[in-house]
Coordinates of C-alpha atoms in Angstrom, one line a residue:
M1 CA 103.7 142.8 215.1
C2 CA 104.7 144.9 212.1
G3 CA 107.4 146.3 210.0
I4 CA 107.6 150.0 210.3
A5 CA 109.2 152.7 208.1
L6 CA 109.4 156.4 208.4
S7 CA 111.1 159.2 206.4
I8 CA 111.2 162.5 208.4
G9 CA 112.4 165.8 207.1
P10 CA 112.0 168.3 204.3
E11 CA 113.6 166.0 201.8
A12 CA 111.4 163.0 202.5
D13 CA 110.8 161.4 199.1
P14 CA 107.6 159.3 198.5
A15 CA 109.2 157.0 196.0
T16 CA 112.1 156.2 198.3
F17 CA 109.6 155.7 201.2
R18 CA 107.6 153.3 199.1
R19 CA 110.7 151.2 198.4
M20 CA 111.5 151.1 202.1
L21 CA 108.1 149.8 203.0
A22 CA 108.0 147.3 200.1
A23 CA 111.2 145.8 201.5
L24 CA 109.3 145.1 204.7
A25 CA 106.3 143.6 203.0
P26 CA 106.7 140.0 204.4
R27 CA 106.5 141.3 208.0
G28 CA 102.7 142.0 207.8
E29 CA 99.5 141.4 206.0
V30 CA 98.3 145.0 205.2
T31 CA 100.0 148.2 204.3
E32 CA 99.0 151.3 206.2
T33 CA 100.5 154.7 205.6
R34 CA 100.2 158.4 206.4
S35 CA 101.7 161.1 204.2
E36 CA 102.1 164.8 205.1
S37 CA 104.6 167.5 204.6
G38 CA 108.0 166.4 206.0
L39 CA 106.6 163.1 207.3
L40 CA 106.1 159.8 205.6
A41 CA 105.1 157.0 207.9
G42 CA 103.9 153.5 207.4
T43 CA 103.6 149.9 208.6
R44 CA 103.2 146.4 207.2
R45 CA 100.8 145.2 210.0
L46 CA 100.5 141.6 211.1
R47 CA 97.0 141.7 212.6
I48 CA 97.0 140.0 216.0
V49 CA 95.6 142.3 218.7
D50 CA 92.3 144.0 217.9
R51 CA 92.9 143.1 214.3
D52 CA 90.3 145.3 212.7
R53 CA 90.7 148.6 214.6
A54 CA 94.4 148.9 215.6
V55 CA 95.2 150.7 212.4
Q56 CA 98.7 152.3 212.1
P57 CA 100.2 154.8 212.0
W58 CA 98.1 155.6 215.1
T59 CA 97.5 159.2 216.0
S60 CA 96.6 160.7 219.3
T61 CA 93.1 162.2 219.7
D62 CA 94.6 165.7 219.7
E63 CA 96.5 164.9 216.5
R64 CA 99.8 166.0 218.1
W65 CA 101.5 162.6 218.1
L66 CA 101.8 159.8 215.5
L67 CA 102.9 156.3 216.4
C68 CA 104.5 153.5 214.3
F69 CA 104.9 150.4 216.5
N70 CA 106.4 147.0 215.9
G71 CA 105.8 144.3 218.6
E72 CA 103.5 143.5 221.5
I73 CA 103.0 145.0 224.9
F74 CA 102.0 142.0 227.0
N75 CA 100.8 144.0 230.0
Y76 CA 98.7 146.4 228.0
R77 CA 95.5 145.5 229.8
E78 CA 97.0 146.5 233.2
L79 CA 98.3 149.7 231.7
R80 CA 94.9 150.4 230.1
A81 CA 93.2 150.1 233.5
Q82 CA 95.7 152.5 235.1
L83 CA 95.3 155.0 232.3
T84 CA 91.5 154.8 232.5
R85 CA 91.6 155.6 236.2
L86 CA 93.8 158.6 235.2
G87 CA 91.1 159.9 232.8
Q88 CA 92.2 158.5 229.5
A89 CA 89.5 157.3 227.1
F90 CA 90.1 154.5 224.5
R91 CA 88.7 153.8 221.1
T92 CA 90.0 150.3 220.7
E93 CA 91.1 147.2 222.6
S94 CA 94.6 147.4 221.2
D95 CA 98.0 147.6 222.8
T96 CA 98.9 150.1 220.1
E97 CA 96.5 152.7 221.5
V98 CA 97.6 151.9 225.0
L99 CA 101.2 152.5 224.1
L100 CA 100.6 156.0 222.8
A101 CA 98.4 156.8 225.7
A102 CA 101.1 155.7 228.1
F103 CA 103.6 157.9 226.3
Q104 CA 101.2 160.9 226.5
Q105 CA 100.6 160.3 230.2
W106 CA 104.1 159.4 231.5
G107 CA 106.4 160.7 228.7
E108 CA 109.8 159.0 228.4
A109 CA 109.2 157.2 231.7
A110 CA 106.5 155.1 230.0
V111 CA 109.1 152.6 228.7
T112 CA 109.9 151.6 232.3
R113 CA 106.3 150.4 232.7
L114 CA 106.2 148.3 229.5
R115 CA 106.5 144.5 229.5
G116 CA 106.9 143.4 226.0
E117 CA 108.9 142.9 222.9
Y118 CA 108.8 146.2 220.9
A119 CA 110.4 148.9 218.9
F120 CA 108.6 152.1 218.1
A121 CA 108.7 155.7 217.0
V122 CA 106.5 158.5 218.2
V123 CA 106.6 161.6 216.0
E124 CA 105.5 165.1 217.1
R125 CA 103.8 166.1 213.8
A126 CA 104.3 169.8 214.2
T127 CA 108.0 169.8 214.7
G128 CA 109.2 166.5 213.2
R129 CA 110.9 165.4 216.4
A130 CA 110.7 161.7 216.9
Y131 CA 111.0 159.7 220.2
L132 CA 112.5 156.2 219.6
A133 CA 112.5 153.2 221.9
R134 CA 113.5 149.6 221.8
D135 CA 112.7 146.8 224.3
P136 CA 115.3 145.9 226.9
L137 CA 116.7 142.8 225.3
G138 CA 116.4 144.0 221.7
V139 CA 113.9 141.3 220.6
K140 CA 112.4 143.7 218.1
P141 CA 114.7 145.7 215.8
L142 CA 114.9 149.4 214.8
Y143 CA 117.5 151.0 212.5
W144 CA 118.2 154.4 211.1
S145 CA 120.2 156.2 208.5
R146 CA 120.5 159.9 207.6
R147 CA 120.7 161.7 204.3
P148 CA 120.8 165.5 203.9
G149 CA 117.3 166.8 204.9
C150 CA 115.9 163.4 205.9
L151 CA 116.1 160.8 208.6
H152 CA 115.0 157.3 207.6
L153 CA 113.8 154.7 210.2
A154 CA 113.0 151.1 209.5
S155 CA 112.6 147.7 211.1
E156 CA 115.2 146.0 208.9
V157 CA 118.5 146.9 207.3
K158 CA 117.3 145.8 203.9
A159 CA 114.9 148.8 203.9
L160 CA 117.7 151.3 204.3
V161 CA 120.6 150.0 202.1
G162 CA 119.3 151.8 199.0
H163 CA 120.3 155.1 200.6
G164 CA 124.0 154.2 200.4
A165 CA 124.5 155.8 203.8
P166 CA 125.9 154.2 207.0
I167 CA 123.2 152.4 209.0
A168 CA 122.9 152.4 212.8
E169 CA 120.7 150.6 215.2
V170 CA 118.7 151.7 218.2
P171 CA 120.5 149.6 220.8
P172 CA 118.5 147.3 223.1
G173 CA 117.1 149.0 226.2
H174 CA 117.7 152.5 224.7
H175 CA 115.4 155.4 224.0
G176 CA 115.7 159.0 223.1
W177 CA 115.0 161.7 220.5
A178 CA 115.8 162.3 216.9
D179 CA 115.6 166.0 216.2
A180 CA 114.2 167.6 213.1
D181 CA 117.8 168.1 211.8
G182 CA 118.3 164.3 211.9
H183 CA 120.6 164.1 214.9
V184 CA 119.8 161.0 217.0
R185 CA 120.5 161.1 220.8
L186 CA 119.8 157.9 222.7
S187 CA 120.5 156.7 226.2
P188 CA 119.8 153.4 228.1
Y189 CA 116.8 153.0 230.3
V190 CA 117.9 149.4 231.0
D191 CA 121.7 148.7 231.1
L192 CA 122.2 145.1 230.2
L193 CA 125.8 145.2 231.3
T194 CA 124.9 145.9 234.9
I195 CA 121.6 144.1 235.2
G196 CA 121.1 142.4 238.6
D197 CA 123.9 144.5 240.2
G198 CA 123.2 145.3 243.8
L199 CA 120.4 142.8 244.1
P200 CA 120.7 140.0 246.7
V201 CA 122.1 136.6 245.4
I202 CA 119.6 133.7 245.6
D203 CA 121.8 130.7 246.5
D204 CA 119.2 128.4 248.1
P205 CA 118.3 125.7 245.5
D206 CA 114.7 125.3 246.6
E207 CA 114.0 129.0 246.6
A208 CA 115.8 129.5 243.2
A209 CA 113.8 126.6 241.6
L210 CA 110.5 128.0 242.8
L211 CA 111.4 131.5 241.5
V212 CA 112.6 130.3 238.2
R213 CA 109.5 128.2 237.6
A214 CA 107.2 131.1 238.6
A215 CA 109.0 133.6 236.4
L216 CA 109.1 131.4 233.3
S217 CA 105.5 130.3 233.7
D218 CA 104.3 133.9 234.0
A219 CA 106.4 134.9 231.0
I220 CA 104.9 132.1 228.9
R221 CA 101.4 132.9 230.2
M222 CA 101.6 136.5 229.0
R223 CA 102.8 135.4 225.6
V224 CA 99.9 133.1 224.9
E225 CA 97.0 135.5 225.8
T226 CA 95.5 135.3 222.3
D227 CA 92.6 133.7 220.5
L228 CA 94.9 132.4 217.8
T229 CA 96.5 129.0 217.5
V230 CA 100.0 129.2 219.1
G231 CA 103.0 127.4 217.6
V232 CA 106.0 126.2 219.5
V233 CA 109.4 125.6 217.8
L234 CA 110.3 122.3 219.3
S235 CA 113.8 120.8 219.2
G236 CA 113.2 118.3 221.9
G237 CA 115.8 120.0 224.1
L238 CA 115.1 121.2 227.6
D239 CA 114.1 124.8 226.8
S240 CA 111.7 124.2 223.9
S241 CA 110.2 121.1 225.7
L242 CA 109.3 123.0 228.9
T243 CA 107.9 125.8 226.8
L244 CA 105.7 123.4 224.9
R245 CA 104.6 121.7 228.2
Q246 CA 103.6 125.1 229.7
V247 CA 101.9 126.3 226.5
R248 CA 99.8 123.1 226.2
D249 CA 98.6 123.5 229.8
I250 CA 97.7 127.2 229.4
H251 CA 96.7 127.4 225.8
P252 CA 95.7 123.9 224.5
D253 CA 95.2 125.3 220.9
C254 CA 98.8 124.8 220.1
V255 CA 101.0 122.9 217.6
A256 CA 104.7 121.9 217.7
V257 CA 107.0 122.3 214.7
T258 CA 110.4 120.7 214.3
V259 CA 113.0 120.7 211.6
G260 CA 115.7 118.2 210.9
V261 CA 117.0 115.1 209.2
A262 CA 114.7 112.2 209.7
D263 CA 117.0 110.3 212.0
S264 CA 118.4 113.4 213.8
P265 CA 118.3 113.7 217.6
D266 CA 116.0 116.7 217.4
V267 CA 113.4 114.9 215.4
A268 CA 113.5 111.8 217.6
Y269 CA 113.2 113.6 220.9
A270 CA 110.5 116.0 219.5
R271 CA 108.4 113.2 218.1
R272 CA 108.4 111.4 221.4
L273 CA 107.6 114.4 223.5
A274 CA 104.8 115.7 221.3
A275 CA 103.2 112.2 221.3
D276 CA 103.5 112.0 225.1
L277 CA 101.9 115.4 225.5
D278 CA 99.3 114.7 222.8
V279 CA 100.2 117.9 221.0
P280 CA 99.8 118.1 217.2
H281 CA 103.3 117.9 215.7
V282 CA 104.6 118.9 212.3
V283 CA 108.0 117.8 211.3
V284 CA 109.9 119.6 208.4
E285 CA 112.0 116.7 207.3
L286 CA 115.1 117.7 205.2
R287 CA 117.9 115.7 203.8
P288 CA 121.3 117.5 203.9
R289 CA 121.5 117.5 200.1
D290 CA 118.2 119.5 200.1
I291 CA 120.1 122.6 201.2
R292 CA 121.7 124.3 198.3
L293 CA 123.4 127.6 197.6
A294 CA 120.1 129.3 196.8
D295 CA 118.8 128.4 200.2
V296 CA 121.9 129.8 201.9
R297 CA 121.7 133.0 199.9
E298 CA 118.0 133.5 200.8
A299 CA 118.7 132.9 204.5
I300 CA 121.4 135.6 204.4
R301 CA 119.1 138.0 202.5
I302 CA 116.4 137.4 205.1
S303 CA 118.5 137.4 208.3
E304 CA 121.1 140.2 207.7
L305 CA 123.2 138.3 210.3
T306 CA 126.9 139.1 210.8
E307 CA 128.3 135.9 212.5
Y308 CA 128.9 132.7 210.6
G309 CA 127.3 130.4 213.2
D310 CA 124.2 132.5 213.3
I311 CA 123.9 132.4 209.5
I312 CA 124.1 128.6 209.7
N313 CA 121.3 128.5 212.2
A314 CA 119.3 130.9 210.1
V315 CA 119.5 128.5 207.1
V316 CA 118.1 125.8 209.4
S317 CA 115.4 128.1 210.9
V318 CA 113.9 129.4 207.7
P319 CA 112.1 126.2 206.8
I320 CA 110.4 126.1 210.2
F321 CA 108.8 129.5 209.8
R322 CA 107.9 128.9 206.2
R323 CA 105.9 125.9 207.3
L324 CA 104.3 127.8 210.1
R325 CA 103.2 130.4 207.5
D326 CA 101.7 127.7 205.4
L327 CA 99.9 126.3 208.4
G328 CA 98.3 129.8 209.0
I329 CA 100.0 130.2 212.4
K330 CA 100.9 133.8 213.3
V331 CA 102.1 133.5 216.9
V332 CA 104.9 131.1 217.9
L333 CA 107.0 130.7 221.1
T334 CA 110.7 129.6 221.1
G335 CA 113.1 128.6 223.8
D336 CA 115.8 131.0 222.7
G337 CA 117.9 132.8 225.4
S338 CA 117.9 130.1 228.0
D339 CA 121.5 129.0 227.4
E340 CA 122.8 132.6 227.7
L341 CA 120.9 133.0 231.0
F342 CA 121.3 129.7 232.7
G343 CA 124.8 128.5 231.6
G344 CA 124.1 126.3 228.6
Y345 CA 127.6 126.8 227.2
P346 CA 130.9 125.4 228.6
M347 CA 132.6 128.9 228.6
Y348 CA 130.6 130.1 231.6
H349 CA 131.9 127.3 233.8
Q350 CA 135.6 127.5 232.7
V351 CA 136.4 130.8 234.4
A352 CA 136.1 132.3 237.9
P353 CA 132.6 133.4 239.0
A354 CA 133.3 137.1 238.5
A355 CA 134.5 136.5 235.0
A356 CA 131.6 134.3 234.3
R357 CA 129.2 137.0 235.2
R358 CA 130.8 139.4 232.7
L359 CA 130.5 136.7 230.1
F360 CA 126.8 136.2 230.8
L361 CA 126.2 139.9 230.5
H362 CA 128.2 140.3 227.4
R363 CA 126.3 137.5 225.7
I364 CA 123.0 138.8 226.8
R365 CA 123.9 142.3 225.5
N366 CA 124.7 140.9 222.1
L367 CA 121.7 138.7 221.7
C368 CA 120.0 141.5 219.7
R369 CA 122.5 141.0 216.8
T370 CA 122.8 137.2 217.0
E371 CA 120.2 134.8 218.2
L372 CA 117.3 137.4 218.5
Q373 CA 118.0 138.8 215.1
R374 CA 117.9 135.3 213.6
V375 CA 114.5 134.6 215.2
D376 CA 113.0 138.0 214.3
R377 CA 114.1 137.9 210.6
A378 CA 113.4 134.3 209.9
A379 CA 109.9 134.5 211.5
M380 CA 108.9 137.8 210.1
A381 CA 110.0 136.9 206.6
Y382 CA 107.0 134.7 206.7
G383 CA 104.6 136.8 208.6
V384 CA 105.0 134.9 211.9
E385 CA 105.5 136.7 215.3
A386 CA 108.1 134.8 217.4
R387 CA 107.9 135.4 221.1
V388 CA 110.8 134.6 223.5
P389 CA 109.6 134.0 227.1
F390 CA 113.1 133.2 228.5
L391 CA 114.1 136.8 227.6
D392 CA 111.4 138.5 229.6
L393 CA 113.2 141.1 231.6
S394 CA 112.0 139.5 234.9
V395 CA 113.5 136.2 233.9
V396 CA 116.8 137.9 232.9
E397 CA 117.0 139.8 236.2
L398 CA 116.3 136.6 238.2
A399 CA 118.9 134.6 236.2
M400 CA 121.6 137.2 237.0
R401 CA 120.9 136.8 240.7
L402 CA 121.7 133.1 240.6
P403 CA 125.3 131.9 241.3
V404 CA 127.0 129.8 238.6
D405 CA 127.0 126.7 240.8
L406 CA 123.2 126.6 240.5
K407 CA 123.5 126.8 236.7
L408 CA 126.1 123.9 236.5
R409 CA 125.9 121.2 239.0
H410 CA 126.9 117.5 238.9
G411 CA 128.2 118.2 235.5
Q412 CA 124.8 119.2 234.2
E413 CA 124.2 122.5 232.5
K414 CA 121.1 124.6 233.3
W415 CA 120.7 122.5 236.4
I416 CA 118.3 124.9 238.1
V417 CA 115.9 125.0 235.2
R418 CA 115.9 121.2 235.1
R419 CA 115.1 121.2 238.9
A420 CA 112.4 123.8 238.5
F421 CA 110.5 121.7 236.0
A422 CA 111.5 118.2 237.1
D423 CA 108.0 117.2 238.0
V424 CA 106.4 118.1 234.6
L425 CA 109.1 116.9 232.1
P426 CA 109.9 113.3 231.4
D427 CA 113.3 112.0 232.4
Y428 CA 114.5 111.6 228.8
I429 CA 114.2 115.4 228.3
L430 CA 115.7 116.2 231.7
R431 CA 118.7 114.0 231.0
R432 CA 119.3 115.3 227.4
R433 CA 122.4 117.4 227.2
K434 CA 122.7 120.6 225.3
N435 CA 123.4 120.2 221.6
P436 CA 123.5 123.3 219.3
M437 CA 120.6 123.7 217.0
S438 CA 122.1 123.2 213.6
Y439 CA 124.1 120.1 214.8
S440 CA 121.3 118.3 216.5
S441 CA 119.1 118.8 213.5
G442 CA 121.7 117.0 211.3
L443 CA 122.1 119.9 208.9
H444 CA 125.1 121.8 210.2
E445 CA 127.8 120.3 208.1
R446 CA 125.8 120.7 204.9
V447 CA 125.4 124.4 205.4
R448 CA 129.0 124.7 206.5
L449 CA 130.0 123.8 202.9
Y450 CA 129.0 127.2 201.8
K451 CA 130.6 129.1 204.7
P452 CA 133.4 130.7 202.7
L453 CA 130.7 132.4 200.6
F454 CA 128.8 134.0 203.5
A455 CA 130.7 137.3 203.7
R456 CA 130.5 137.8 199.9
L457 CA 126.8 137.1 199.8
H458 CA 126.2 139.4 202.8
R459 CA 128.0 142.3 201.0
S460 CA 126.0 141.7 197.8
F461 CA 122.9 142.9 199.7
G462 CA 124.6 146.0 201.0
Y463 CA 124.3 144.9 204.6
D464 CA 127.9 145.9 205.3
L465 CA 126.6 149.4 205.5
Q466 CA 125.5 148.4 209.0
E467 CA 128.1 145.8 209.9
P468 CA 130.3 143.3 208.1
V469 CA 130.4 139.5 208.6
R470 CA 132.9 138.6 211.3
R471 CA 134.3 135.5 213.1
D472 CA 132.0 133.7 215.6
F473 CA 132.7 135.3 218.9
D474 CA 132.5 131.9 220.6
T475 CA 135.4 130.8 218.5
V476 CA 137.4 133.9 219.3
L477 CA 136.7 133.6 223.0
S478 CA 137.8 129.9 223.1
R479 CA 141.0 130.7 221.4
C480 CA 141.6 133.5 223.9
G481 CA 141.2 131.2 226.8
N482 CA 137.8 132.5 227.6
D483 CA 139.3 135.9 228.5
L484 CA 136.6 138.4 227.5
D485 CA 138.9 141.4 227.2
R486 CA 141.3 139.6 225.0
A487 CA 138.5 138.2 222.8
I488 CA 137.0 141.6 222.3
A489 CA 140.4 143.1 221.3
D490 CA 141.1 140.1 219.1
G491 CA 137.8 140.4 217.4
L492 CA 138.5 144.1 216.5
T493 CA 142.0 143.3 215.2
R494 CA 141.0 140.3 213.1
P495 CA 137.3 140.6 212.4
D496 CA 137.0 137.9 209.8
Y497 CA 138.5 134.4 209.3
T498 CA 141.6 134.2 207.2
V499 CA 141.8 132.3 203.9
L500 CA 143.7 129.5 205.6
E501 CA 141.0 129.2 208.4
H502 CA 138.3 129.0 205.7
A503 CA 140.2 126.4 203.8
R504 CA 140.6 124.2 206.9
D505 CA 136.9 124.5 207.7
L506 CA 135.9 123.7 204.1
V507 CA 138.1 120.6 204.1
G508 CA 136.3 119.3 207.2
A509 CA 132.9 120.0 205.8
A510 CA 133.8 118.4 202.5
K511 CA 134.9 115.2 204.2
W512 CA 131.7 115.0 206.2
N513 CA 129.5 115.6 203.1
A514 CA 131.5 113.1 201.0
A515 CA 131.3 110.3 203.5
P516 CA 127.8 109.1 202.6
V517 CA 128.7 109.1 198.9
V518 CA 131.9 107.1 199.7
R519 CA 129.9 104.6 201.8
R520 CA 127.5 104.1 198.9
L521 CA 130.3 103.5 196.5
V522 CA 132.4 101.1 198.5
G523 CA 129.7 99.4 200.6
P524 CA 128.3 96.0 199.9
R525 CA 126.1 95.8 196.9
P526 CA 122.7 94.2 197.3
A527 CA 122.5 90.6 196.1
R528 CA 120.9 90.0 192.7
Q529 CA 117.6 88.3 192.8

């Protein structure tokens, strides 16, 4: 896992490139660069796979191609075996070398063979042409901006804002070429808005449960094939709990980490489960008043997020990954993505099945700029690689073959996931209902106090060169009666909350935050001794 930066073209400037790479410093442990005429390339590498030899930028043996790679290819051993049979020779045991060899062997079709979370650039050194690709769900990021005579590429927006030019992203599941003149032409190799189309529906509960369990277990297994200690972000909800249970069985060298107020639901459920599973458990206990404006500002700087609810969740997430860094843990698994796949939100069940499918696909397509962006930035800001097994492409494809009535049944969301793991999870986890992260940690209302400042802080970092802060899509969708087309149109017409909407929200947050103070002032005083 890395942060990558490239400047390609005759006007590539070493000083500018160094500033870009410096902005990505937290993403890795070591800086590795290559400089030549018209090409400046570098990484901040987090050493996980073949830690001593997988040096980047990686070049092919014939020196034609140069690779800068962020992420992990989980099936690289299988690909290496295939490539060896085809006559390829290898110098390392790394997925980095396998990735470039796969590109040399199969060209653009190589991405269809990859199973992983990645974003990368392969540059043809003689011409300056660059092939760009991003994983199907957009777990790993890649952005670009163009100035006269130079194309800049980087893993984060903050590395590109200094150019003062508009910033664009490589969309999830897209790949293509950036020419030497800086023109970027991308197309999808996975279309998230049609995923699962044409595949047979799986409506038998027993079959669906078996398939869900097999797919998730395999996705988790691939993500813990490491000799390092593995962390699990544990909220005590269904998704993180089954992730921890599977990780403990496959990779016993693991630790759970939870954040929240001492008496919050998340902390209570997580403590109980970790004790039952006999897994080391670290709780980052916070009081609401511990969160101040400086913490909110730093979370916005780190996350670059553009929806209010995601920013609130980022403020809550940052302390988790800070603690993981302090514990020396580089690899962590999370339960993110399950709600979007298996119906964890009421919206999916309040419309007809055809409309629900469109909602599922829309949410999945936008995870790259919401939940996944939060996870990537908050984790990599502290040199931690976060892996998301629920968003393995095989799991996503399976989820889109399941009818809505297997996702909500008997009034219970994510019913099929609960059934799939009913024999390995305790009843108190299986019965626990979905509660959004920031709420169940007990910290949401404190962060909400600062919500009117989010957009201003976001602009102060120059992030509006890529996209401004806008209203939470969930709120827009609800106000539009869960009509997706109306919500999209409304979001374009009124991208941000009005002053009145912010004022109402602030009043609600202020009342909640004032309540403990009022109780202390008017409550019974302790008797004098």
